[in-house]
């Protein structure tokens, strides 16, 4: 009888769960009756399995593959034997309609709202679920939580922020395949402040035009408009000037006073709300190019057809020298001003002729320079064109009879009466010592010889004068002989510290430092500012007025960090001090170069040069990340590291590792410092010798047997698990590891080794899904052997 041969062997099949599968082989003889085996056991019948023979072809047919059908199959018939495996794949799956909605429709949330993205799935367990954003794996922290069960995975953000927006990826992976789902999260919020700095496009005596840039982040909704506000330097209130549409980033205000300084601020608004403000530095409205208005002209003398007037130069001369004056007149009670001269005159005194007798006239003057004619003065006192009467004489015995902190009472005697100089009233005027012009306070009837000047300010000195009046005008003035000083109560110096004055200011480098501290005291205290007990550094400006002292530093630098103090002193030995801390911070500089050392076998110690930011940042720390291939994901292996060294202990020999280190503080993370070349600990190979057999011709084949069987293990979640056994047999058996009947040979989450019969399985960072029954199969041409043990997982205590 001829021998039977295999014309076609069995071939290994991989099939998705629920799909049909088939094993077939072809023999050389038609009369061969075959027998099928699964995992070493003879098959006579099996649910869902059909055995078929058609001529030389023998088939094992599975109509609908299930997990029980996975295993190693063998066909034996006559002199032939062939083996193959059926692998039942059950990759992760998500409902198609849900998957379509998740990938096509973004999730929209408002800032501050809770976001929960739940993905239910099916597939063979364990399924590893990973959430990624910007190619970085998301892990639990104070803001984000990733949860997973056997049937779903959930990303939870209790209070989302704009930085949470973007593209997310969910990766579901088991030993049968990988499913990746792309999601989009949209977070809407109020805009960021407009981008600065605020530029001054134009500044004049009448208007100021400012310009800014749109915010770098509009909050996910278009900016509708900008709100512009203004504050006069030295005052506390902000005034709303107006709004501009989103297409306009300039604003012009005509509500300015010349030679006055202001601050401006701009806010952006969308449907979600109004942004924080972008503030400008101090902006000053320029003085006019043309001259200001002089004081009203004074009447020197009058006659029946002429009146002589004089005036003084204006306090504000404009941007060029005054070249002359324009004089105008009008009849009292009319609105029309008429020129007195054909052009500007250089003198500050003029005799106006060709006037009508008995008519009252008013006069005004305007100064002229290269820029043009300035504002006109207020009208003079009305004066009648007629022959002069005698001027009244000087009042007599002018003196201060009484005074308090807000008023002064004067008394005097009438002038001597002579022909034609009858007194018809009195005029009381006042001026401050540093002012050249007099201000009329009171006009009194002829019978009055005393008056009280009210509305004076404490701690000010005043100069007072009294003139008698009659039809010819005012007489010669009598001034008080000494300067008057209105008394004020003594108030000890006191800093008015409230909730708006902070004891610690944390300022980002480049931003403005502005600290306003109100105070009181009488007499005015001396204000002294210090930094760390020394005078203020360059760039710091102090402005003190109206009971408020201000510290202003336009662009903060790291050197501006320190203790600032403000001290009030008065001449009576009283003083008060307040101190506060200023900390200037910024995103850290990256760490220096990295160095890797194997100080302890099978570990790697990462050391690096400190970030330059350590010199000024007290709360700086480091985070160490690693990846195991050139394009793999970076994973955090060490965080909140406050020195410059970290030792990574879970190094697997033969693998390539890359490391990076970033410096962090409250503002963010630096650029990374990375290793360029991979780090690898080489596997050690044991040396052995092959001794020649002493005896030949003797069959040394031995069945596989377990010299040391597997033992049960109980390990804590997150730790490593090492399972091992010892196997004998000749030829050397082939070792295969299984978990719950699933072949682990190609699973990257398990590491299997066989060193001369000592077989090990290593699981890094075990999870609850790793619990179950593990089996080692040892096979050679003589036979096979099995060893089983259970792995139990317990949570951290």
GROMACS .gro file of N, CA and C in nm, residues 365-417:
model
  159
  365UNK      N    1  -0.929  14.163   2.371
  365UNK     CA    2  -0.799  14.155   2.305
  365UNK      C    3  -0.768  14.009   2.273
  366UNK      N    4  -0.704  13.983   2.157
  366UNK     CA    5  -0.654  13.849   2.121
  366UNK      C    6  -0.510  13.861   2.076
  367UNK      N    7  -0.425  13.766   2.119
  367UNK     CA    8  -0.283  13.765   2.082
  367UNK      C    9  -0.264  13.694   1.949
  368UNK      N   10  -0.158  13.732   1.877
  368UNK     CA   11  -0.127  13.676   1.745
  368UNK      C   12   0.016  13.623   1.745
  369UNK      N   13   0.035  13.499   1.692
  369UNK     CA   14   0.172  13.448   1.670
  369UNK      C   15   0.176  13.385   1.531
  370UNK      N   16   0.283  13.311   1.501
  370UNK     CA   17   0.301  13.256   1.367
  370UNK      C   18   0.192  13.157   1.330
  371UNK      N   19   0.129  13.094   1.431
  371UNK     CA   20   0.024  12.995   1.403
  371UNK      C   21  -0.111  13.060   1.379
  372UNK      N   22  -0.125  13.189   1.409
  372UNK     CA   23  -0.251  13.256   1.387
  372UNK      C   24  -0.297  13.334   1.509
  373UNK      N   25  -0.423  13.376   1.502
  373UNK     CA   26  -0.482  13.454   1.610
  373UNK      C   27  -0.540  13.360   1.716
  374UNK      N   28  -0.507  13.387   1.841
  374UNK     CA   29  -0.554  13.302   1.950
  374UNK      C   30  -0.693  13.339   1.996
  375UNK      N   31  -0.733  13.276   2.107
  375UNK     CA   32  -0.865  13.303   2.163
  375UNK      C   33  -0.870  13.446   2.217
  376UNK      N   34  -0.990  13.506   2.207
  376UNK     CA   35  -1.008  13.643   2.256
  376UNK      C   36  -1.030  13.641   2.407
  377UNK      N   37  -0.994  13.749   2.471
  377UNK     CA   38  -1.014  13.761   2.615
  377UNK      C   39  -1.161  13.783   2.646
  378UNK      N   40  -1.195  13.772   2.774
  378UNK     CA   41  -1.329  13.812   2.816
  378UNK      C   42  -1.341  13.965   2.803
  379UNK      N   43  -1.464  14.014   2.792
  379UNK     CA   44  -1.479  14.161   2.776
  379UNK      C   45  -1.429  14.237   2.900
  380UNK      N   46  -1.388  14.359   2.875
  380UNK     CA   47  -1.349  14.448   2.985
  380UNK      C   48  -1.473  14.497   3.059
  381UNK      N   49  -1.450  14.568   3.169
  381UNK     CA   50  -1.562  14.634   3.235
  381UNK      C   51  -1.619  14.740   3.141
  382UNK      N   52  -1.753  14.754   3.135
  382UNK     CA   53  -1.807  14.860   3.050
  382UNK      C   54  -1.762  14.999   3.099
  383UNK      N   55  -1.730  15.086   3.004
  383UNK     CA   56  -1.683  15.221   3.040
  383UNK      C   57  -1.752  15.322   2.948
  384UNK      N   58  -1.786  15.439   3.003
  384UNK     CA   59  -1.859  15.540   2.927
  384UNK      C   60  -1.762  15.643   2.871
  385UNK      N   61  -1.783  15.679   2.745
  385UNK     CA   62  -1.699  15.781   2.682
  385UNK      C   63  -1.751  15.918   2.724
  386UNK      N   64  -1.680  15.979   2.819
  386UNK     CA   65  -1.715  16.113   2.867
  386UNK      C   66  -1.594  16.171   2.938
  387UNK      N   67  -1.605  16.303   2.962
  387UNK     CA   68  -1.492  16.368   3.029
  387UNK      C   69  -1.474  16.307   3.167
  388UNK      N   70  -1.352  16.290   3.208
  388UNK     CA   71  -1.326  16.218   3.334
  388UNK      C   72  -1.363  16.302   3.455
  389UNK      N   73  -1.409  16.229   3.553
  389UNK     CA   74  -1.421  16.289   3.685
  389UNK      C   75  -1.299  16.249   3.763
  390UNK      N   76  -1.284  16.305   3.878
  390UNK     CA   77  -1.167  16.273   3.957
  390UNK      C   78  -1.181  16.131   4.014
  391UNK      N   79  -1.074  16.056   4.005
  391UNK     CA   80  -1.073  15.920   4.062
  391UNK      C   81  -1.087  15.929   4.212
  392UNK      N   82  -1.153  15.827   4.269
  392UNK     CA   83  -1.162  15.827   4.416
  392UNK      C   84  -1.026  15.800   4.477
  393UNK      N   85  -1.007  15.843   4.594
  393UNK     CA   86  -0.880  15.821   4.660
  393UNK      C   87  -0.867  15.679   4.714
  394UNK      N   88  -0.753  15.653   4.778
  394UNK     CA   89  -0.730  15.521   4.836
  394UNK      C   90  -0.812  15.503   4.964
  395UNK      N   91  -0.859  15.376   4.983
  395UNK     CA   92  -0.923  15.348   5.111
  395UNK      C   93  -0.818  15.355   5.220
  396UNK      N   94  -0.860  15.383   5.343
  396UNK     CA   95  -0.769  15.404   5.454
  396UNK      C   96  -0.781  15.287   5.555
  397UNK      N   97  -0.673  15.262   5.626
  397UNK     CA   98  -0.669  15.169   5.740
  397UNK      C   99  -0.721  15.028   5.705
  398UNK      N  100  -0.678  14.975   5.591
  398UNK     CA  101  -0.719  14.838   5.554
  398UNK      C  102  -0.648  14.738   5.645
  399UNK      N  103  -0.728  14.648   5.707
  399UNK     CA  104  -0.669  14.549   5.797
  399UNK      C  105  -0.760  14.426   5.807
  400UNK      N  106  -0.702  14.318   5.860
  400UNK     CA  107  -0.775  14.193   5.885
  400UNK      C  108  -0.830  14.199   6.026
  401UNK      N  109  -0.962  14.193   6.036
  401UNK     CA  110  -1.023  14.200   6.168
  401UNK      C  111  -1.043  14.062   6.231
  402UNK      N  112  -1.067  13.959   6.146
  402UNK     CA  113  -1.080  13.823   6.197
  402UNK      C  114  -1.058  13.725   6.081
  403UNK      N  115  -1.031  13.598   6.117
  403UNK     CA  116  -1.010  13.496   6.014
  403UNK      C  117  -1.025  13.358   6.077
  404UNK      N  118  -1.057  13.261   5.991
  404UNK     CA  119  -1.055  13.120   6.030
  404UNK      C  120  -0.997  13.039   5.913
  405UNK      N  121  -1.017  12.907   5.912
  405UNK     CA  122  -0.952  12.824   5.811
  405UNK      C  123  -1.013  12.838   5.673
  406UNK      N  124  -1.132  12.902   5.660
  406UNK     CA  125  -1.196  12.912   5.528
  406UNK      C  126  -1.237  13.053   5.490
  407UNK      N  127  -1.212  13.155   5.574
  407UNK     CA  128  -1.257  13.291   5.541
  407UNK      C  129  -1.171  13.396   5.611
  408UNK      N  130  -1.175  13.518   5.555
  408UNK     CA  131  -1.102  13.633   5.612
  408UNK      C  132  -1.199  13.752   5.611
  409UNK      N  133  -1.203  13.830   5.721
  409UNK     CA  134  -1.287  13.949   5.730
  409UNK      C  135  -1.197  14.073   5.729
  410UNK      N  136  -1.225  14.166   5.632
  410UNK     CA  137  -1.149  14.290   5.618
  410UNK      C  138  -1.233  14.409   5.665
  411UNK      N  139  -1.164  14.510   5.716
  411UNK     CA  140  -1.229  14.639   5.747
  411UNK      C  141  -1.141  14.751   5.694
  412UNK      N  142  -1.202  14.869   5.661
  412UNK     CA  143  -1.127  14.985   5.612
  412UNK      C  144  -1.207  15.112   5.639
  413UNK      N  145  -1.145  15.224   5.610
  413UNK     CA  146  -1.211  15.356   5.623
  413UNK      C  147  -1.223  15.417   5.485
  414UNK      N  148  -1.327  15.506   5.467
  414UNK     CA  149  -1.351  15.569   5.337
  414UNK      C  150  -1.234  15.658   5.297
  415UNK      N  151  -1.212  15.676   5.166
  415UNK     CA  152  -1.108  15.771   5.122
  415UNK      C  153  -1.146  15.914   5.162
  416UNK      N  154  -1.046  15.998   5.158
  416UNK     CA  155  -1.073  16.139   5.184
  416UNK      C  156  -1.159  16.195   5.072
  417UNK      N  157  -1.261  16.274   5.108
  417UNK     CA  158  -1.353  16.328   5.009
  417UNK      C  159  -1.302  16.463   4.961
   0.00000   0.00000   0.00000
